[in-house]
């Protein structure tokens, strides 16, 4: 487990906040435990010093006359009586020695016999001139008291105590504090978890609604979950619901606008087709009437049949144009030079209607592995747009060929030229760009969408002589990607 608690981790807030509180409680518990143990040790040391000082004061007063006289038996008797008077101390050994280091009396004469030198183990404990020592491993302590009579040293008292009770008390306090801190920490963490989870319930509710909105329509928060308007989350939820309603209204409006544009395009298509079909129909009816009246005349019959043939060919061209523009690709089919040549025939009626001339250059060497219908539709839309942008008796140009491994189609006209906004829109590679706001039709959007679907790009130029040249570049090695798109 990492030693550093990172608030930026992916853990839920309902886990991070209680964990942080628990860590703070542990840190506080460690500090408090250390302070309590220090104060306990200081209190125990003070009490121990007071008890040992009282013991040695009383013992010194009682044994001093016997020590001055050198009476070992009286000294031993005083030691034995003093041992039973101080029950707060566990006395292990007391030795009274003369100034020359000879034992006068001790608690246990068998261990430390009288009139023998003081054992080296006792003397070495005070080798550094201290009057006390403490062995925490053995839980033992010792104190030394020099006996003075009118400034003259007459003896020394060595005493050893068992201080195991002190350390046991410290251990008991330590484990009590540890257990208490653990219990308090777990309780605080549990309360923090419940409290934070309760406080974050509105945030989780809001997060759930945002997550649902990623896969479908945004939904408003139910009225029973909004809460009072005076609360912070109540105000937040109300603003969220207002935003959702505004967003849904905008989406509905956009859908209606798109549907209206689709219907408008269909209306224009129907109107255009009706216009293009109605003109030859009038001539065809006249030809039929002529055949009825003068069909027996060879010359009249030939002219009427020729007129009928031209009218039917015109209607066929109009129907072909509609099918190429509006049918959906069902499979990947490579582009052939004949597909490009068909465009010349499809825009023929528009060229005649507007009295436009066409410069045509189809230099495709053979089949190109790109989606034929998408490329044809994009090129046809560019040609029709060029016809619309050109003045009567103007000139448009079309070129198709391979350049550096890519299919390049270029349509030029001599019209007023595209403004910079439309140029930027066509050359942008943002796949999710919507139709331009305020655009009267969907021509640019259709062209751009078709080109992006086949992995191509668009470049717009303004020739020095005026007008606009729009080039489509499509890599011819992107067949697999185009199949996935299809």
CSV table of N, CA and C in Angstrom, one decimal, residues 348-442:
chain,number,residue,atom,x,y,z
A,348,UNK,N,-25.6,17.9,-68.7
A,348,UNK,CA,-25.9,18.5,-70.0
A,348,UNK,C,-27.1,19.4,-70.0
A,349,UNK,N,-28.3,18.9,-69.4
A,349,UNK,CA,-29.4,19.8,-69.5
A,349,UNK,C,-29.2,21.1,-68.7
A,350,UNK,N,-28.5,21.1,-67.6
A,350,UNK,CA,-28.2,22.3,-66.9
A,350,UNK,C,-27.3,23.3,-67.6
A,351,UNK,N,-26.3,22.7,-68.4
A,351,UNK,CA,-25.5,23.5,-69.2
A,351,UNK,C,-26.3,24.2,-70.3
A,352,UNK,N,-27.2,23.4,-70.9
A,352,UNK,CA,-28.0,24.0,-72.0
A,352,UNK,C,-28.9,25.0,-71.5
A,353,UNK,N,-29.5,24.8,-70.3
A,353,UNK,CA,-30.5,25.7,-69.8
A,353,UNK,C,-29.8,27.1,-69.5
A,354,UNK,N,-28.6,27.0,-69.0
A,354,UNK,CA,-27.9,28.3,-68.6
A,354,UNK,C,-26.9,28.8,-69.7
A,355,UNK,N,-26.9,28.1,-70.8
A,355,UNK,CA,-26.0,28.5,-71.9
A,355,UNK,C,-24.6,28.5,-71.5
A,356,UNK,N,-24.1,27.4,-70.8
A,356,UNK,CA,-22.7,27.4,-70.3
A,356,UNK,C,-21.9,26.5,-71.2
A,357,UNK,N,-20.6,26.8,-71.3
A,357,UNK,CA,-19.7,25.9,-72.0
A,357,UNK,C,-18.9,25.1,-70.9
A,358,UNK,N,-18.5,23.9,-71.3
A,358,UNK,CA,-17.8,23.0,-70.4
A,358,UNK,C,-16.4,22.5,-71.0
A,359,UNK,N,-15.4,22.7,-70.2
A,359,UNK,CA,-14.1,22.1,-70.5
A,359,UNK,C,-13.9,20.8,-69.7
A,360,UNK,N,-13.7,19.7,-70.4
A,360,UNK,CA,-13.8,18.4,-69.8
A,360,UNK,C,-12.4,17.7,-70.0
A,361,UNK,N,-11.8,17.1,-68.9
A,361,UNK,CA,-10.6,16.4,-69.0
A,361,UNK,C,-10.6,15.2,-68.0
A,362,UNK,N,-11.0,14.0,-68.5
A,362,UNK,CA,-11.0,12.8,-67.7
A,362,UNK,C,-9.8,12.0,-68.0
A,363,UNK,N,-8.8,12.0,-67.1
A,363,UNK,CA,-7.6,11.3,-67.4
A,363,UNK,C,-7.4,10.1,-66.5
A,364,UNK,N,-8.5,9.5,-66.0
A,364,UNK,CA,-8.4,8.3,-65.2
A,364,UNK,C,-7.9,7.1,-66.0
A,365,UNK,N,-6.8,6.4,-65.6
A,365,UNK,CA,-6.3,5.3,-66.4
A,365,UNK,C,-7.1,4.0,-66.4
A,366,UNK,N,-7.9,3.8,-65.3
A,366,UNK,CA,-8.7,2.6,-65.1
A,366,UNK,C,-9.4,2.7,-63.8
A,367,UNK,N,-9.8,1.5,-63.3
A,367,UNK,CA,-10.5,1.5,-62.0
A,367,UNK,C,-9.7,2.0,-60.9
A,368,UNK,N,-10.3,2.8,-60.0
A,368,UNK,CA,-9.7,3.3,-58.8
A,368,UNK,C,-10.4,2.7,-57.6
A,369,UNK,N,-9.7,2.2,-56.6
A,369,UNK,CA,-10.4,1.6,-55.4
A,369,UNK,C,-10.9,2.6,-54.4
A,370,UNK,N,-11.9,3.3,-54.9
A,370,UNK,CA,-12.7,4.3,-54.0
A,370,UNK,C,-14.1,4.0,-54.2
A,371,UNK,N,-15.0,4.5,-53.3
A,371,UNK,CA,-16.4,4.3,-53.4
A,371,UNK,C,-17.0,5.1,-54.6
A,372,UNK,N,-17.4,4.5,-55.6
A,372,UNK,CA,-17.8,5.1,-56.8
A,372,UNK,C,-19.0,6.1,-56.7
A,373,UNK,N,-20.0,5.6,-56.0
A,373,UNK,CA,-21.2,6.4,-55.9
A,373,UNK,C,-21.0,7.6,-55.1
A,374,UNK,N,-20.2,7.5,-54.0
A,374,UNK,CA,-20.0,8.7,-53.1
A,374,UNK,C,-19.1,9.7,-53.9
A,375,UNK,N,-18.1,9.3,-54.7
A,375,UNK,CA,-17.3,10.2,-55.5
A,375,UNK,C,-18.2,10.8,-56.6
A,376,UNK,N,-19.0,10.0,-57.2
A,376,UNK,CA,-19.8,10.6,-58.3
A,376,UNK,C,-20.8,11.6,-57.7
A,377,UNK,N,-21.4,11.3,-56.6
A,377,UNK,CA,-22.3,12.3,-56.0
A,377,UNK,C,-21.7,13.6,-55.6
A,378,UNK,N,-20.5,13.5,-55.0
A,378,UNK,CA,-19.8,14.7,-54.6
A,378,UNK,C,-19.4,15.5,-55.8
A,379,UNK,N,-18.9,14.8,-56.9
A,379,UNK,CA,-18.5,15.6,-58.1
A,379,UNK,C,-19.7,16.2,-58.8
A,380,UNK,N,-20.8,15.4,-58.8
A,380,UNK,CA,-22.0,16.0,-59.4
A,380,UNK,C,-22.5,17.2,-58.7
A,381,UNK,N,-22.5,17.2,-57.4
A,381,UNK,CA,-22.9,18.4,-56.6
A,381,UNK,C,-22.0,19.5,-56.9
A,382,UNK,N,-20.7,19.3,-57.0
A,382,UNK,CA,-19.7,20.4,-57.3
A,382,UNK,C,-20.0,21.0,-58.7
A,383,UNK,N,-20.3,20.1,-59.6
A,383,UNK,CA,-20.6,20.6,-61.0
A,383,UNK,C,-21.9,21.4,-61.0
A,384,UNK,N,-23.0,20.9,-60.3
A,384,UNK,CA,-24.2,21.7,-60.3
A,384,UNK,C,-24.0,23.0,-59.6
A,385,UNK,N,-23.3,23.0,-58.5
A,385,UNK,CA,-23.0,24.3,-57.8
A,385,UNK,C,-22.3,25.2,-58.7
A,386,UNK,N,-21.3,24.7,-59.5
A,386,UNK,CA,-20.5,25.6,-60.4
A,386,UNK,C,-21.5,26.2,-61.4
A,387,UNK,N,-22.5,25.4,-61.9
A,387,UNK,CA,-23.4,25.9,-62.9
A,387,UNK,C,-24.3,27.0,-62.2
A,388,UNK,N,-24.7,26.8,-61.0
A,388,UNK,CA,-25.5,27.8,-60.3
A,388,UNK,C,-24.7,29.1,-60.1
A,389,UNK,N,-23.3,28.9,-59.8
A,389,UNK,CA,-22.5,30.1,-59.5
A,389,UNK,C,-22.1,30.9,-60.7
A,390,UNK,N,-22.2,30.3,-61.9
A,390,UNK,CA,-21.7,30.9,-63.2
A,390,UNK,C,-22.8,31.7,-63.8
A,391,UNK,N,-22.4,32.8,-64.4
A,391,UNK,CA,-23.3,33.7,-65.1
A,391,UNK,C,-23.7,33.0,-66.4
A,392,UNK,N,-24.8,33.4,-67.0
A,392,UNK,CA,-25.2,32.9,-68.4
A,392,UNK,C,-24.0,33.1,-69.4
A,393,UNK,N,-23.9,32.1,-70.2
A,393,UNK,CA,-22.8,32.1,-71.3
A,393,UNK,C,-21.4,32.0,-70.7
A,394,UNK,N,-21.3,31.6,-69.4
A,394,UNK,CA,-20.0,31.4,-68.8
A,394,UNK,C,-19.4,30.1,-69.1
A,395,UNK,N,-18.3,29.8,-68.4
A,395,UNK,CA,-17.6,28.6,-68.7
A,395,UNK,C,-17.2,27.9,-67.4
A,396,UNK,N,-17.3,26.6,-67.3
A,396,UNK,CA,-16.9,25.8,-66.2
A,396,UNK,C,-15.9,24.7,-66.7
A,397,UNK,N,-15.1,24.2,-65.8
A,397,UNK,CA,-14.1,23.2,-66.2
A,397,UNK,C,-14.1,22.1,-65.2
A,398,UNK,N,-13.8,20.9,-65.7
A,398,UNK,CA,-13.7,19.7,-64.9
A,398,UNK,C,-12.4,18.9,-65.3
A,399,UNK,N,-11.7,18.5,-64.2
A,399,UNK,CA,-10.5,17.7,-64.4
A,399,UNK,C,-10.5,16.5,-63.5
A,400,UNK,N,-10.1,15.3,-63.9
A,400,UNK,CA,-10.0,14.1,-63.1
A,400,UNK,C,-8.8,13.4,-63.4
A,401,UNK,N,-8.0,13.0,-62.4
A,401,UNK,CA,-6.8,12.2,-62.7
A,401,UNK,C,-6.1,11.8,-61.4
A,402,UNK,N,-5.0,11.1,-61.5
A,402,UNK,CA,-4.2,10.6,-60.3
A,402,UNK,C,-3.0,11.5,-60.1
A,403,UNK,N,-2.9,12.0,-58.9
A,403,UNK,CA,-1.7,12.8,-58.5
A,403,UNK,C,-1.1,12.3,-57.3
A,404,UNK,N,0.1,11.8,-57.3
A,404,UNK,CA,0.8,11.3,-56.2
A,404,UNK,C,0.1,10.2,-55.5
A,405,UNK,N,-0.6,9.3,-56.2
A,405,UNK,CA,-1.3,8.2,-55.6
A,405,UNK,C,-2.7,8.5,-55.1
A,406,UNK,N,-3.2,9.7,-55.4
A,406,UNK,CA,-4.5,10.1,-54.9
A,406,UNK,C,-5.4,10.5,-56.1
A,407,UNK,N,-6.7,10.1,-56.0
A,407,UNK,CA,-7.6,10.6,-57.0
A,407,UNK,C,-7.9,12.1,-56.8
A,408,UNK,N,-7.7,12.9,-57.8
A,408,UNK,CA,-8.0,14.4,-57.6
A,408,UNK,C,-9.0,14.8,-58.7
A,409,UNK,N,-10.1,15.4,-58.2
A,409,UNK,CA,-11.1,15.9,-59.0
A,409,UNK,C,-11.2,17.4,-58.8
A,410,UNK,N,-11.2,18.2,-59.9
A,410,UNK,CA,-11.2,19.7,-59.7
A,410,UNK,C,-12.3,20.3,-60.6
A,411,UNK,N,-13.1,21.1,-60.0
A,411,UNK,CA,-14.2,21.8,-60.7
A,411,UNK,C,-13.9,23.3,-60.6
A,412,UNK,N,-13.9,24.0,-61.7
A,412,UNK,CA,-13.6,25.4,-61.7
A,412,UNK,C,-14.8,26.2,-62.4
A,413,UNK,N,-15.0,27.4,-61.9
A,413,UNK,CA,-16.1,28.2,-62.5
A,413,UNK,C,-15.6,29.6,-62.6
A,414,UNK,N,-16.3,30.5,-63.2
A,414,UNK,CA,-16.0,31.9,-63.4
A,414,UNK,C,-17.0,32.8,-62.6
A,415,UNK,N,-17.6,32.2,-61.6
A,415,UNK,CA,-18.5,33.0,-60.8
A,415,UNK,C,-17.9,34.0,-59.9
A,416,UNK,N,-18.7,34.5,-58.9
A,416,UNK,CA,-18.2,35.5,-57.9
A,416,UNK,C,-17.2,34.9,-56.9
A,417,UNK,N,-17.2,33.6,-56.7
A,417,UNK,CA,-16.2,33.0,-55.8
A,417,UNK,C,-16.9,32.8,-54.4
A,418,UNK,N,-16.4,31.8,-53.7
A,418,UNK,CA,-16.8,31.5,-52.3
A,418,UNK,C,-16.2,32.5,-51.3
A,419,UNK,N,-17.0,32.9,-50.3
A,419,UNK,CA,-16.5,33.7,-49.3
A,419,UNK,C,-15.6,32.9,-48.3
A,420,UNK,N,-14.8,33.6,-47.5
A,420,UNK,CA,-13.9,32.9,-46.6
A,420,UNK,C,-14.5,31.9,-45.6
A,421,UNK,N,-15.7,32.3,-45.2
A,421,UNK,CA,-16.4,31.4,-44.2
A,421,UNK,C,-16.7,30.0,-44.9
A,422,UNK,N,-17.2,30.1,-46.1
A,422,UNK,CA,-17.6,28.8,-46.8
A,422,UNK,C,-16.3,28.1,-47.1
A,423,UNK,N,-15.2,28.8,-47.5
A,423,UNK,CA,-13.9,28.1,-47.8
A,423,UNK,C,-13.4,27.4,-46.5
A,424,UNK,N,-13.5,28.1,-45.4
A,424,UNK,CA,-13.0,27.4,-44.1
A,424,UNK,C,-13.9,26.2,-43.8
A,425,UNK,N,-15.2,26.4,-44.0
A,425,UNK,CA,-16.1,25.2,-43.7
A,425,UNK,C,-15.8,24.0,-44.6
A,426,UNK,N,-15.5,24.2,-45.8
A,426,UNK,CA,-15.3,23.1,-46.7
A,426,UNK,C,-13.9,22.4,-46.4
A,427,UNK,N,-12.9,23.2,-46.1
A,427,UNK,CA,-11.6,22.7,-45.8
A,427,UNK,C,-11.4,22.1,-44.4
A,428,UNK,N,-12.3,22.4,-43.5
A,428,UNK,CA,-12.3,21.8,-42.2
A,428,UNK,C,-12.4,20.3,-42.2
A,429,UNK,N,-11.6,19.7,-41.3
A,429,UNK,CA,-11.7,18.2,-41.2
A,429,UNK,C,-12.4,17.7,-40.0
A,430,UNK,N,-13.3,18.6,-39.4
A,430,UNK,CA,-14.1,18.1,-38.2
A,430,UNK,C,-15.2,17.3,-38.8
A,431,UNK,N,-15.2,16.0,-38.4
A,431,UNK,CA,-16.2,15.1,-39.0
A,431,UNK,C,-17.6,15.4,-38.5
A,432,UNK,N,-17.8,16.0,-37.3
A,432,UNK,CA,-19.1,16.2,-36.8
A,432,UNK,C,-19.7,17.6,-37.1
A,433,UNK,N,-19.1,18.3,-38.0
A,433,UNK,CA,-19.6,19.7,-38.3
A,433,UNK,C,-20.9,19.6,-39.0
A,434,UNK,N,-21.9,20.4,-38.5
A,434,UNK,CA,-23.2,20.4,-38.9
A,434,UNK,C,-23.3,21.4,-40.1
A,435,UNK,N,-24.5,21.3,-40.8
A,435,UNK,CA,-24.7,22.3,-41.9
A,435,UNK,C,-24.5,23.7,-41.4
A,436,UNK,N,-24.0,24.6,-42.3
A,436,UNK,CA,-23.7,26.0,-41.9
A,436,UNK,C,-25.0,26.7,-41.5
A,437,UNK,N,-25.0,27.4,-40.4
A,437,UNK,CA,-26.2,28.2,-40.0
A,437,UNK,C,-26.5,29.2,-41.1
A,438,UNK,N,-27.8,29.3,-41.4
A,438,UNK,CA,-28.2,30.3,-42.4
A,438,UNK,C,-28.0,29.9,-43.8
A,439,UNK,N,-27.4,28.7,-44.1
A,439,UNK,CA,-27.1,28.3,-45.5
A,439,UNK,C,-28.5,27.9,-46.1
A,440,UNK,N,-28.8,28.4,-47.3
A,440,UNK,CA,-30.1,28.1,-47.9
A,440,UNK,C,-30.3,26.7,-48.3
A,441,UNK,N,-29.2,26.0,-48.6
A,441,UNK,CA,-29.4,24.6,-49.0
A,441,UNK,C,-28.3,23.7,-48.3
A,442,UNK,N,-28.3,22.4,-48.6
A,442,UNK,CA,-27.4,21.5,-48.0
A,442,UNK,C,-26.3,21.1,-49.0
